[in-house]
Amino acid sequence: MKHHQQTIAIPVSCSGVGVHSGKIVNLAIKPAPVNHGIRFVRTDLPGRPGVSAHFNNVVDTSLATVIGDEGCIVSTVEHLMAGLTGMSIDNSIVEIDAYELPIMDGSAGPFTELIKSAGVRRQEGNKCYFKVNQPVSLTENDKSVTVYPSDEFRITCTIVYDHPLIGTQTCDFVINRETFEKEICSARTFGFLHEVEMMKRYGLARGGSLDNAVVIDGKGVLNEGGLRYPDEFVRHKVLDCIGDFSLIGMPIMGHVVARKSGHAFNHAFLEKFFKEKDAWETYTLGADMQ
Ligand SMILES: [Zn+2]
């Protein structure tokens, strides 16, 4: 657990295609002061409006996590948010010149490399955690998310797909910079060929290709080179979970156990979780050590 807040050492930028829009978008990750949090700024709109990465600002979760505030919409924030959380960045301004973040290779690997290339700067402000004191659970049919008290941020994730290549997969990680870089950040998003074809027919996933997703048909993986991890699918769900839970606005001290969850269900859980005020507290690590 880190005691101090952190930001990115210097501004860095990249560009890539938006998976749904198919448009090229430029993205810059910049340093921000203590207690700023993560805020997205649309440089393509008059007045450069912004929206904070907070679950109160989530406006859609049907295909990706979309946040918005007074006309400033930013789509597909989850993989970059996972990268920032995985690299323990508390404060940053993220500038983009379109409504949708670049999908890069469908994982958080390129964002993680970008942050690493800039370096991380320690700031003079204590790091505040969202500490879980009592278990909170949300269940709907066979989907569930429960968060238990824990001294560290841990995720146990299970997915169940009726496909021989996936089937039931479970993984369990304590989330820190080391495990994030080694085990999680490179896991790509995935989809079934018939779903991708259907989305394209409806004008979605215009930028989607084998360069930014693992695509599966009835027989196997269509990507040359196959999978990056044998259980890449469930690892990507852990990555999505890190991104979704980062919208609490501070790192979690708790153990997340998710079964068959996705962006929409994670968001529904966060809304319930936040309302149960006895179940958590904000906790400043190191405040008594100064
Ligand atoms: Zn994802």
PDB file of C-alpha atoms and ligand atoms in Angstrom:
ATOM      1  CA  MET A   1       0.000   0.000   0.000  1.00  0.00           C
ATOM      2  CA  LYS A   2       1.310   3.404  -0.939  1.00  0.00           C
ATOM      3  CA  HIS A   3       1.177   6.284   1.542  1.00  0.00           C
ATOM      4  CA  HIS A   4       1.555   9.135  -0.908  1.00  0.00           C
ATOM      5  CA  GLN A   5      -0.539  10.233  -3.831  1.00  0.00           C
ATOM      6  CA  GLN A   6       1.045   9.946  -7.251  1.00  0.00           C
ATOM      7  CA  THR A   7       0.766  11.548 -10.647  1.00  0.00           C
ATOM      8  CA  ILE A   8       2.426  10.934 -13.991  1.00  0.00           C
ATOM      9  CA  ALA A   9       5.899  12.523 -14.087  1.00  0.00           C
ATOM     10  CA  ILE A  10       5.596  14.191 -17.515  1.00  0.00           C
ATOM     11  CA  PRO A  11       2.855  14.466 -20.160  1.00  0.00           C
ATOM     12  CA  VAL A  12       2.689  11.600 -22.650  1.00  0.00           C
ATOM     13  CA  SER A  13       0.477  11.050 -25.655  1.00  0.00           C
ATOM     14  CA  CYS A  14      -0.630   8.430 -28.134  1.00  0.00           C
ATOM     15  CA  SER A  15      -3.220   8.040 -30.844  1.00  0.00           C
ATOM     16  CA  GLY A  16      -5.368   5.212 -32.090  1.00  0.00           C
ATOM     17  CA  VAL A  17      -8.750   4.262 -33.399  1.00  0.00           C
ATOM     18  CA  GLY A  18     -12.015   4.338 -31.396  1.00  0.00           C
ATOM     19  CA  VAL A  19     -13.458   0.834 -31.476  1.00  0.00           C
ATOM     20  CA  HIS A  20     -17.045   1.940 -32.087  1.00  0.00           C
ATOM     21  CA  SER A  21     -16.540   5.214 -33.992  1.00  0.00           C
ATOM     22  CA  GLY A  22     -13.680   3.955 -36.155  1.00  0.00           C
ATOM     23  CA  LYS A  23     -12.216   7.470 -35.841  1.00  0.00           C
ATOM     24  CA  ILE A  24      -8.614   8.326 -35.018  1.00  0.00           C
ATOM     25  CA  VAL A  25      -8.346   9.982 -31.625  1.00  0.00           C
ATOM     26  CA  ASN A  26      -5.386  11.662 -29.929  1.00  0.00           C
ATOM     27  CA  LEU A  27      -4.949  11.141 -26.208  1.00  0.00           C
ATOM     28  CA  ALA A  28      -2.628  12.856 -23.729  1.00  0.00           C
ATOM     29  CA  ILE A  29      -2.066  11.832 -20.102  1.00  0.00           C
ATOM     30  CA  LYS A  30      -0.841  14.807 -18.063  1.00  0.00           C
ATOM     31  CA  PRO A  31       0.187  15.456 -14.460  1.00  0.00           C
ATOM     32  CA  ALA A  32      -2.371  16.944 -12.046  1.00  0.00           C
ATOM     33  CA  PRO A  33      -2.131  18.301  -8.478  1.00  0.00           C
ATOM     34  CA  VAL A  34      -2.878  16.491  -5.210  1.00  0.00           C
ATOM     35  CA  ASN A  35      -6.563  15.570  -4.595  1.00  0.00           C
ATOM     36  CA  HIS A  36      -7.427  16.299  -8.244  1.00  0.00           C
ATOM     37  CA  GLY A  37      -8.330  12.720  -9.139  1.00  0.00           C
ATOM     38  CA  ILE A  38      -8.644  11.587 -12.762  1.00  0.00           C
ATOM     39  CA  ARG A  39     -10.444  13.998 -15.060  1.00  0.00           C
ATOM     40  CA  PHE A  40     -11.073  13.745 -18.800  1.00  0.00           C
ATOM     41  CA  VAL A  41     -11.008  16.906 -20.930  1.00  0.00           C
ATOM     42  CA  ARG A  42     -12.458  17.121 -24.466  1.00  0.00           C
ATOM     43  CA  THR A  43     -10.085  19.373 -26.396  1.00  0.00           C
ATOM     44  CA  ASP A  44     -12.265  19.138 -29.540  1.00  0.00           C
ATOM     45  CA  LEU A  45     -15.230  20.926 -27.911  1.00  0.00           C
ATOM     46  CA  PRO A  46     -15.590  24.690 -27.335  1.00  0.00           C
ATOM     47  CA  GLY A  47     -14.446  25.683 -23.861  1.00  0.00           C
ATOM     48  CA  ARG A  48     -12.655  22.343 -23.384  1.00  0.00           C
ATOM     49  CA  PRO A  49     -15.266  20.816 -21.035  1.00  0.00           C
ATOM     50  CA  GLY A  50     -14.309  18.018 -18.674  1.00  0.00           C
ATOM     51  CA  VAL A  51     -15.777  15.123 -16.740  1.00  0.00           C
ATOM     52  CA  SER A  52     -14.370  13.456 -13.639  1.00  0.00           C
ATOM     53  CA  ALA A  53     -13.852   9.700 -13.620  1.00  0.00           C
ATOM     54  CA  HIS A  54     -16.520   8.961 -11.034  1.00  0.00           C
ATOM     55  CA  PHE A  55     -19.356   6.447 -11.072  1.00  0.00           C
ATOM     56  CA  ASN A  56     -21.882   9.256 -10.458  1.00  0.00           C
ATOM     57  CA  ASN A  57     -20.984  10.426 -13.956  1.00  0.00           C
ATOM     58  CA  VAL A  58     -21.584   7.071 -15.666  1.00  0.00           C
ATOM     59  CA  VAL A  59     -24.227   7.579 -18.376  1.00  0.00           C
ATOM     60  CA  ASP A  60     -24.074   4.274 -20.263  1.00  0.00           C
ATOM     61  CA  THR A  61     -22.640   0.793 -19.730  1.00  0.00           C
ATOM     62  CA  SER A  62     -24.217  -1.170 -22.565  1.00  0.00           C
ATOM     63  CA  LEU A  63     -21.102  -1.715 -24.712  1.00  0.00           C
ATOM     64  CA  ALA A  64     -18.419   0.114 -22.755  1.00  0.00           C
ATOM     65  CA  THR A  65     -18.261   2.415 -19.730  1.00  0.00           C
ATOM     66  CA  VAL A  66     -19.310   5.903 -20.808  1.00  0.00           C
ATOM     67  CA  ILE A  67     -19.085   8.946 -18.509  1.00  0.00           C
ATOM     68  CA  GLY A  68     -20.620  12.346 -19.108  1.00  0.00           C
ATOM     69  CA  ASP A  69     -21.248  15.700 -17.497  1.00  0.00           C
ATOM     70  CA  GLU A  70     -23.146  18.592 -19.085  1.00  0.00           C
ATOM     71  CA  GLY A  71     -22.629  17.518 -22.678  1.00  0.00           C
ATOM     72  CA  CYS A  72     -19.073  16.330 -22.229  1.00  0.00           C
ATOM     73  CA  ILE A  73     -19.249  12.625 -23.097  1.00  0.00           C
ATOM     74  CA  VAL A  74     -16.250  10.303 -22.902  1.00  0.00           C
ATOM     75  CA  SER A  75     -16.662   6.692 -23.961  1.00  0.00           C
ATOM     76  CA  THR A  76     -14.721   3.491 -23.301  1.00  0.00           C
ATOM     77  CA  VAL A  77     -12.784   4.744 -20.290  1.00  0.00           C
ATOM     78  CA  GLU A  78     -12.361   1.365 -18.584  1.00  0.00           C
ATOM     79  CA  HIS A  79      -9.037   0.156 -19.995  1.00  0.00           C
ATOM     80  CA  LEU A  80      -7.215   3.464 -19.485  1.00  0.00           C
ATOM     81  CA  MET A  81      -8.725   3.745 -15.990  1.00  0.00           C
ATOM     82  CA  ALA A  82      -7.443   0.225 -15.246  1.00  0.00           C
ATOM     83  CA  GLY A  83      -3.987   1.270 -16.495  1.00  0.00           C
ATOM     84  CA  LEU A  84      -3.937   4.370 -14.284  1.00  0.00           C
ATOM     85  CA  THR A  85      -5.115   2.371 -11.249  1.00  0.00           C
ATOM     86  CA  GLY A  86      -2.703  -0.487 -11.957  1.00  0.00           C
ATOM     87  CA  MET A  87       0.169   2.004 -12.061  1.00  0.00           C
ATOM     88  CA  SER A  88      -1.104   3.747  -8.874  1.00  0.00           C
ATOM     89  CA  ILE A  89      -1.802   7.099 -10.526  1.00  0.00           C
ATOM     90  CA  ASP A  90      -4.167   9.112  -8.320  1.00  0.00           C
ATOM     91  CA  ASN A  91      -4.149  12.419 -10.168  1.00  0.00           C
ATOM     92  CA  SER A  92      -4.137  13.074 -13.895  1.00  0.00           C
ATOM     93  CA  ILE A  93      -5.726  15.152 -16.623  1.00  0.00           C
ATOM     94  CA  VAL A  94      -6.526  13.021 -19.658  1.00  0.00           C
ATOM     95  CA  GLU A  95      -7.093  15.052 -22.824  1.00  0.00           C
ATOM     96  CA  ILE A  96      -8.839  13.591 -25.873  1.00  0.00           C
ATOM     97  CA  ASP A  97     -10.044  15.154 -29.117  1.00  0.00           C
ATOM     98  CA  ALA A  98     -13.049  12.864 -29.756  1.00  0.00           C
ATOM     99  CA  TYR A  99     -15.767  11.242 -27.676  1.00  0.00           C
ATOM    100  CA  GLU A 100     -14.214   7.810 -27.605  1.00  0.00           C
ATOM    101  CA  LEU A 101     -10.840   6.723 -26.224  1.00  0.00           C
ATOM    102  CA  PRO A 102      -8.541   4.806 -28.566  1.00  0.00           C
ATOM    103  CA  ILE A 103      -8.926   1.057 -28.155  1.00  0.00           C
ATOM    104  CA  MET A 104      -5.198   0.440 -28.848  1.00  0.00           C
ATOM    105  CA  ASP A 105      -4.722  -3.368 -28.846  1.00  0.00           C
ATOM    106  CA  GLY A 106      -7.854  -4.026 -26.759  1.00  0.00           C
ATOM    107  CA  SER A 107      -5.911  -4.298 -23.503  1.00  0.00           C
ATOM    108  CA  ALA A 108      -4.372  -1.830 -21.040  1.00  0.00           C
ATOM    109  CA  GLY A 109      -0.837  -2.809 -22.107  1.00  0.00           C
ATOM    110  CA  PRO A 110      -0.132   0.197 -24.392  1.00  0.00           C
ATOM    111  CA  PHE A 111      -1.464   2.662 -21.743  1.00  0.00           C
ATOM    112  CA  THR A 112       0.643   0.948 -19.078  1.00  0.00           C
ATOM    113  CA  GLU A 113       3.762   1.220 -21.270  1.00  0.00           C
ATOM    114  CA  LEU A 114       2.986   4.874 -21.910  1.00  0.00           C
ATOM    115  CA  ILE A 115       2.717   5.611 -18.173  1.00  0.00           C
ATOM    116  CA  LYS A 116       5.910   3.651 -17.526  1.00  0.00           C
ATOM    117  CA  SER A 117       7.745   5.617 -20.231  1.00  0.00           C
ATOM    118  CA  ALA A 118       6.778   8.878 -18.493  1.00  0.00           C
ATOM    119  CA  GLY A 119       7.424   7.642 -14.964  1.00  0.00           C
ATOM    120  CA  VAL A 120       5.381   8.122 -11.821  1.00  0.00           C
ATOM    121  CA  ARG A 121       5.899  11.092  -9.493  1.00  0.00           C
ATOM    122  CA  ARG A 122       5.282  10.943  -5.758  1.00  0.00           C
ATOM    123  CA  GLN A 123       3.254  13.888  -4.416  1.00  0.00           C
ATOM    124  CA  GLU A 124       3.028  15.586  -1.033  1.00  0.00           C
ATOM    125  CA  GLY A 125      -0.438  14.366  -0.150  1.00  0.00           C
ATOM    126  CA  ASN A 126      -1.561  11.287   1.743  1.00  0.00           C
ATOM    127  CA  LYS A 127      -3.269   8.609  -0.244  1.00  0.00           C
ATOM    128  CA  CYS A 128      -6.911   8.047   0.608  1.00  0.00           C
ATOM    129  CA  TYR A 129      -8.413   4.546   0.348  1.00  0.00           C
ATOM    130  CA  PHE A 130     -11.958   3.256   0.180  1.00  0.00           C
ATOM    131  CA  LYS A 131     -11.810   0.738   3.027  1.00  0.00           C
ATOM    132  CA  VAL A 132     -14.408  -2.016   3.180  1.00  0.00           C
ATOM    133  CA  ASN A 133     -15.629  -2.799   6.706  1.00  0.00           C
ATOM    134  CA  GLN A 134     -18.530  -5.164   6.016  1.00  0.00           C
ATOM    135  CA  PRO A 135     -19.348  -7.453   3.083  1.00  0.00           C
ATOM    136  CA  VAL A 136     -21.726  -6.022   0.488  1.00  0.00           C
ATOM    137  CA  SER A 137     -23.314  -8.195  -2.158  1.00  0.00           C
ATOM    138  CA  LEU A 138     -25.454  -7.829  -5.270  1.00  0.00           C
ATOM    139  CA  THR A 139     -26.960 -10.872  -6.992  1.00  0.00           C
ATOM    140  CA  GLU A 140     -29.170 -11.102 -10.059  1.00  0.00           C
ATOM    141  CA  ASN A 141     -29.929 -14.543 -11.482  1.00  0.00           C
ATOM    142  CA  ASP A 142     -26.505 -16.164 -11.845  1.00  0.00           C
ATOM    143  CA  LYS A 143     -24.533 -12.888 -11.741  1.00  0.00           C
ATOM    144  CA  SER A 144     -23.045 -11.673  -8.489  1.00  0.00           C
ATOM    145  CA  VAL A 145     -20.536  -9.233  -7.059  1.00  0.00           C
ATOM    146  CA  THR A 146     -19.517  -9.258  -3.395  1.00  0.00           C
ATOM    147  CA  VAL A 147     -16.879  -7.104  -1.744  1.00  0.00           C
ATOM    148  CA  TYR A 148     -15.312  -8.318   1.518  1.00  0.00           C
ATOM    149  CA  PRO A 149     -13.038  -6.495   3.962  1.00  0.00           C
ATOM    150  CA  SER A 150      -9.337  -6.985   3.178  1.00  0.00           C
ATOM    151  CA  ASP A 151      -6.079  -5.134   3.849  1.00  0.00           C
ATOM    152  CA  GLU A 152      -5.290  -5.220   0.140  1.00  0.00           C
ATOM    153  CA  PHE A 153      -7.083  -4.835  -3.183  1.00  0.00           C
ATOM    154  CA  ARG A 154      -7.847  -8.331  -4.386  1.00  0.00           C
ATOM    155  CA  ILE A 155     -10.091  -9.567  -7.203  1.00  0.00           C
ATOM    156  CA  THR A 156     -11.470 -13.067  -7.703  1.00  0.00           C
ATOM    157  CA  CYS A 157     -13.309 -13.304 -10.988  1.00  0.00           C
ATOM    158  CA  THR A 158     -15.270 -16.121 -12.614  1.00  0.00           C
ATOM    159  CA  ILE A 159     -16.685 -16.226 -16.117  1.00  0.00           C
ATOM    160  CA  VAL A 160     -18.917 -18.918 -17.596  1.00  0.00           C
ATOM    161  CA  TYR A 161     -19.362 -19.208 -21.370  1.00  0.00           C
ATOM    162  CA  ASP A 162     -20.956 -21.995 -23.330  1.00  0.00           C
ATOM    163  CA  HIS A 163     -17.957 -22.286 -25.616  1.00  0.00           C
ATOM    164  CA  PRO A 164     -15.357 -25.076 -25.435  1.00  0.00           C
ATOM    165  CA  LEU A 165     -12.471 -22.603 -25.614  1.00  0.00           C
ATOM    166  CA  ILE A 166     -13.673 -20.604 -22.596  1.00  0.00           C
ATOM    167  CA  GLY A 167     -16.033 -22.668 -20.444  1.00  0.00           C
ATOM    168  CA  THR A 168     -15.675 -21.724 -16.767  1.00  0.00           C
ATOM    169  CA  GLN A 169     -12.560 -19.744 -15.855  1.00  0.00           C
ATOM    170  CA  THR A 170     -11.649 -18.316 -12.472  1.00  0.00           C
ATOM    171  CA  CYS A 171      -8.658 -16.243 -11.480  1.00  0.00           C
ATOM    172  CA  ASP A 172      -7.585 -14.550  -8.307  1.00  0.00           C
ATOM    173  CA  PHE A 173      -5.067 -11.725  -7.983  1.00  0.00           C
ATOM    174  CA  VAL A 174      -3.915  -9.268  -5.375  1.00  0.00           C
ATOM    175  CA  ILE A 175      -3.812  -6.104  -7.482  1.00  0.00           C
ATOM    176  CA  ASN A 176      -0.557  -4.189  -7.239  1.00  0.00           C
ATOM    177  CA  ARG A 177       1.768  -2.715  -9.821  1.00  0.00           C
ATOM    178  CA  GLU A 178       3.727  -5.950 -10.207  1.00  0.00           C
ATOM    179  CA  THR A 179       0.738  -8.263 -10.733  1.00  0.00           C
ATOM    180  CA  PHE A 180      -0.991  -5.702 -12.921  1.00  0.00           C
ATOM    181  CA  GLU A 181       1.986  -5.355 -15.273  1.00  0.00           C
ATOM    182  CA  LYS A 182       2.807  -9.047 -15.410  1.00  0.00           C
ATOM    183  CA  GLU A 183      -0.534 -10.824 -15.209  1.00  0.00           C
ATOM    184  CA  ILE A 184      -3.361  -8.472 -16.192  1.00  0.00           C
ATOM    185  CA  CYS A 185      -2.575  -5.395 -18.282  1.00  0.00           C
ATOM    186  CA  SER A 186      -1.951  -7.266 -21.565  1.00  0.00           C
ATOM    187  CA  ALA A 187      -5.168  -9.312 -21.525  1.00  0.00           C
ATOM    188  CA  ARG A 188      -7.296  -8.210 -24.503  1.00  0.00           C
ATOM    189  CA  THR A 189     -10.997  -7.730 -24.833  1.00  0.00           C
ATOM    190  CA  PHE A 190     -12.779 -10.508 -26.704  1.00  0.00           C
ATOM    191  CA  GLY A 191     -15.856 -11.163 -28.741  1.00  0.00           C
ATOM    192  CA  PHE A 192     -17.576 -13.851 -30.773  1.00  0.00           C
ATOM    193  CA  LEU A 193     -17.443 -13.501 -34.541  1.00  0.00           C
ATOM    194  CA  HIS A 194     -21.254 -13.494 -34.933  1.00  0.00           C
ATOM    195  CA  GLU A 195     -21.540 -10.677 -32.342  1.00  0.00           C
ATOM    196  CA  VAL A 196     -18.842  -8.615 -34.050  1.00  0.00           C
ATOM    197  CA  GLU A 197     -20.590  -9.071 -37.424  1.00  0.00           C
ATOM    198  CA  MET A 198     -23.925  -8.072 -35.882  1.00  0.00           C
ATOM    199  CA  MET A 199     -22.435  -4.938 -34.280  1.00  0.00           C
ATOM    200  CA  LYS A 200     -20.840  -3.911 -37.568  1.00  0.00           C
ATOM    201  CA  ARG A 201     -24.215  -4.314 -39.290  1.00  0.00           C
ATOM    202  CA  TYR A 202     -25.657  -1.801 -36.803  1.00  0.00           C
ATOM    203  CA  GLY A 203     -22.788   0.645 -37.361  1.00  0.00           C
ATOM    204  CA  LEU A 204     -20.985  -0.286 -34.135  1.00  0.00           C
ATOM    205  CA  ALA A 205     -17.476  -1.672 -33.712  1.00  0.00           C
ATOM    206  CA  ARG A 206     -16.443   0.210 -36.877  1.00  0.00           C
ATOM    207  CA  GLY A 207     -12.868   0.279 -35.627  1.00  0.00           C
ATOM    208  CA  GLY A 208     -12.987  -3.294 -34.339  1.00  0.00           C
ATOM    209  CA  SER A 209     -10.501  -5.735 -35.845  1.00  0.00           C
ATOM    210  CA  LEU A 210      -8.205  -8.604 -34.956  1.00  0.00           C
ATOM    211  CA  ASP A 211      -5.674  -5.906 -34.022  1.00  0.00           C
ATOM    212  CA  ASN A 212      -7.739  -4.810 -31.025  1.00  0.00           C
ATOM    213  CA  ALA A 213      -9.710  -7.832 -29.828  1.00  0.00           C
ATOM    214  CA  VAL A 214      -9.534 -11.564 -29.514  1.00  0.00           C
ATOM    215  CA  VAL A 215     -12.213 -12.875 -31.869  1.00  0.00           C
ATOM    216  CA  ILE A 216     -13.589 -16.389 -31.481  1.00  0.00           C
ATOM    217  CA  ASP A 217     -15.717 -18.440 -33.856  1.00  0.00           C
ATOM    218  CA  GLY A 218     -17.199 -21.910 -33.346  1.00  0.00           C
ATOM    219  CA  LYS A 219     -13.818 -23.568 -33.733  1.00  0.00           C
ATOM    220  CA  GLY A 220     -11.306 -21.335 -32.037  1.00  0.00           C
ATOM    221  CA  VAL A 221      -9.372 -18.065 -31.887  1.00  0.00           C
ATOM    222  CA  LEU A 222      -9.105 -16.255 -35.233  1.00  0.00           C
ATOM    223  CA  ASN A 223      -6.132 -14.084 -34.220  1.00  0.00           C
ATOM    224  CA  GLU A 224      -2.785 -15.116 -35.586  1.00  0.00           C
ATOM    225  CA  GLY A 225      -0.579 -15.898 -32.631  1.00  0.00           C
ATOM    226  CA  GLY A 226      -3.499 -17.096 -30.499  1.00  0.00           C
ATOM    227  CA  LEU A 227      -3.895 -16.072 -26.872  1.00  0.00           C
ATOM    228  CA  ARG A 228      -1.472 -14.130 -24.682  1.00  0.00           C
ATOM    229  CA  TYR A 229      -2.428 -16.196 -21.612  1.00  0.00           C
ATOM    230  CA  PRO A 230      -4.319 -19.525 -21.623  1.00  0.00           C
ATOM    231  CA  ASP A 231      -7.011 -17.789 -19.527  1.00  0.00           C
ATOM    232  CA  GLU A 232      -6.770 -14.384 -21.238  1.00  0.00           C
ATOM    233  CA  PHE A 233     -10.599 -14.064 -21.236  1.00  0.00           C
ATOM    234  CA  VAL A 234     -11.054 -14.053 -17.465  1.00  0.00           C
ATOM    235  CA  ARG A 235      -7.938 -11.908 -17.007  1.00  0.00           C
ATOM    236  CA  HIS A 236      -9.517  -9.289 -19.245  1.00  0.00           C
ATOM    237  CA  LYS A 237     -12.609  -9.367 -17.014  1.00  0.00           C
ATOM    238  CA  VAL A 238     -10.316  -8.630 -14.050  1.00  0.00           C
ATOM    239  CA  LEU A 239      -8.910  -5.684 -16.032  1.00  0.00           C
ATOM    240  CA  ASP A 240     -12.446  -4.415 -16.736  1.00  0.00           C
ATOM    241  CA  CYS A 241     -13.295  -4.839 -13.063  1.00  0.00           C
ATOM    242  CA  ILE A 242     -10.245  -2.743 -12.027  1.00  0.00           C
ATOM    243  CA  GLY A 243     -11.376  -0.044 -14.471  1.00  0.00           C
ATOM    244  CA  ASP A 244     -14.991  -0.109 -13.299  1.00  0.00           C
ATOM    245  CA  PHE A 245     -14.112  -0.069  -9.589  1.00  0.00           C
ATOM    246  CA  SER A 246     -11.628   2.772 -10.157  1.00  0.00           C
ATOM    247  CA  LEU A 247     -14.707   4.973 -10.676  1.00  0.00           C
ATOM    248  CA  ILE A 248     -15.125   5.014  -6.881  1.00  0.00           C
ATOM    249  CA  GLY A 249     -12.482   7.721  -7.190  1.00  0.00           C
ATOM    250  CA  MET A 250      -9.955   6.190  -4.831  1.00  0.00           C
ATOM    251  CA  PRO A 251      -8.196   2.834  -4.488  1.00  0.00           C
ATOM    252  CA  ILE A 252     -10.049   0.068  -2.653  1.00  0.00           C
ATOM    253  CA  MET A 253      -8.941  -1.898   0.382  1.00  0.00           C
ATOM    254  CA  GLY A 254     -11.238  -4.835  -0.170  1.00  0.00           C
ATOM    255  CA  HIS A 255     -11.656  -8.187  -1.859  1.00  0.00           C
ATOM    256  CA  VAL A 256     -13.941  -8.125  -4.906  1.00  0.00           C
ATOM    257  CA  VAL A 257     -15.498 -11.456  -5.856  1.00  0.00           C
ATOM    258  CA  ALA A 258     -17.282 -11.215  -9.214  1.00  0.00           C
ATOM    259  CA  ARG A 259     -19.145 -13.945 -11.049  1.00  0.00           C
ATOM    260  CA  LYS A 260     -20.421 -13.442 -14.608  1.00  0.00           C
ATOM    261  CA  SER A 261     -20.341  -9.692 -14.100  1.00  0.00           C
ATOM    262  CA  GLY A 262     -19.781  -6.955 -16.676  1.00  0.00           C
ATOM    263  CA  HIS A 263     -19.691  -3.146 -16.869  1.00  0.00           C
ATOM    264  CA  ALA A 264     -23.440  -2.684 -16.261  1.00  0.00           C
ATOM    265  CA  PHE A 265     -23.589  -5.053 -13.311  1.00  0.00           C
ATOM    266  CA  ASN A 266     -20.381  -3.663 -11.774  1.00  0.00           C
ATOM    267  CA  HIS A 267     -21.910  -0.205 -12.014  1.00  0.00           C
ATOM    268  CA  ALA A 268     -25.169  -1.366 -10.395  1.00  0.00           C
ATOM    269  CA  PHE A 269     -23.082  -2.872  -7.603  1.00  0.00           C
ATOM    270  CA  LEU A 270     -21.152   0.393  -7.050  1.00  0.00           C
ATOM    271  CA  GLU A 271     -24.390   2.352  -6.717  1.00  0.00           C
ATOM    272  CA  LYS A 272     -25.618  -0.049  -4.032  1.00  0.00           C
ATOM    273  CA  PHE A 273     -22.190  -0.219  -2.346  1.00  0.00           C
ATOM    274  CA  PHE A 274     -21.881   3.542  -2.063  1.00  0.00           C
ATOM    275  CA  LYS A 275     -25.311   3.866  -0.430  1.00  0.00           C
ATOM    276  CA  GLU A 276     -24.419   1.365   2.317  1.00  0.00           C
ATOM    277  CA  LYS A 277     -22.492   3.904   4.353  1.00  0.00           C
ATOM    278  CA  ASP A 278     -21.854   1.525   7.297  1.00  0.00           C
ATOM    279  CA  ALA A 279     -20.040  -0.911   5.032  1.00  0.00           C
ATOM    280  CA  TRP A 280     -17.070   1.327   4.171  1.00  0.00           C
ATOM    281  CA  GLU A 281     -15.065   4.348   5.195  1.00  0.00           C
ATOM    282  CA  THR A 282     -12.500   6.547   3.540  1.00  0.00           C
ATOM    283  CA  TYR A 283      -9.174   5.863   5.140  1.00  0.00           C
ATOM    284  CA  THR A 284      -6.030   7.930   4.783  1.00  0.00           C
ATOM    285  CA  LEU A 285      -3.014   5.684   4.948  1.00  0.00           C
ATOM    286  CA  GLY A 286      -0.035   7.165   6.715  1.00  0.00           C
ATOM    287  CA  ALA A 287      -1.946  10.128   8.148  1.00  0.00           C
ATOM    288  CA  ASP A 288      -0.745   9.111  11.617  1.00  0.00           C
ATOM    289  CA  MET A 289       2.816   8.576  10.424  1.00  0.00           C
ATOM    290  CA  GLN A 290       3.689  12.083   9.342  1.00  0.00           C
TER     291      GLN A 290
HETATM  292 ZN    ZN B   1     -12.641  -4.479 -21.525  1.00  0.00          ZN
END
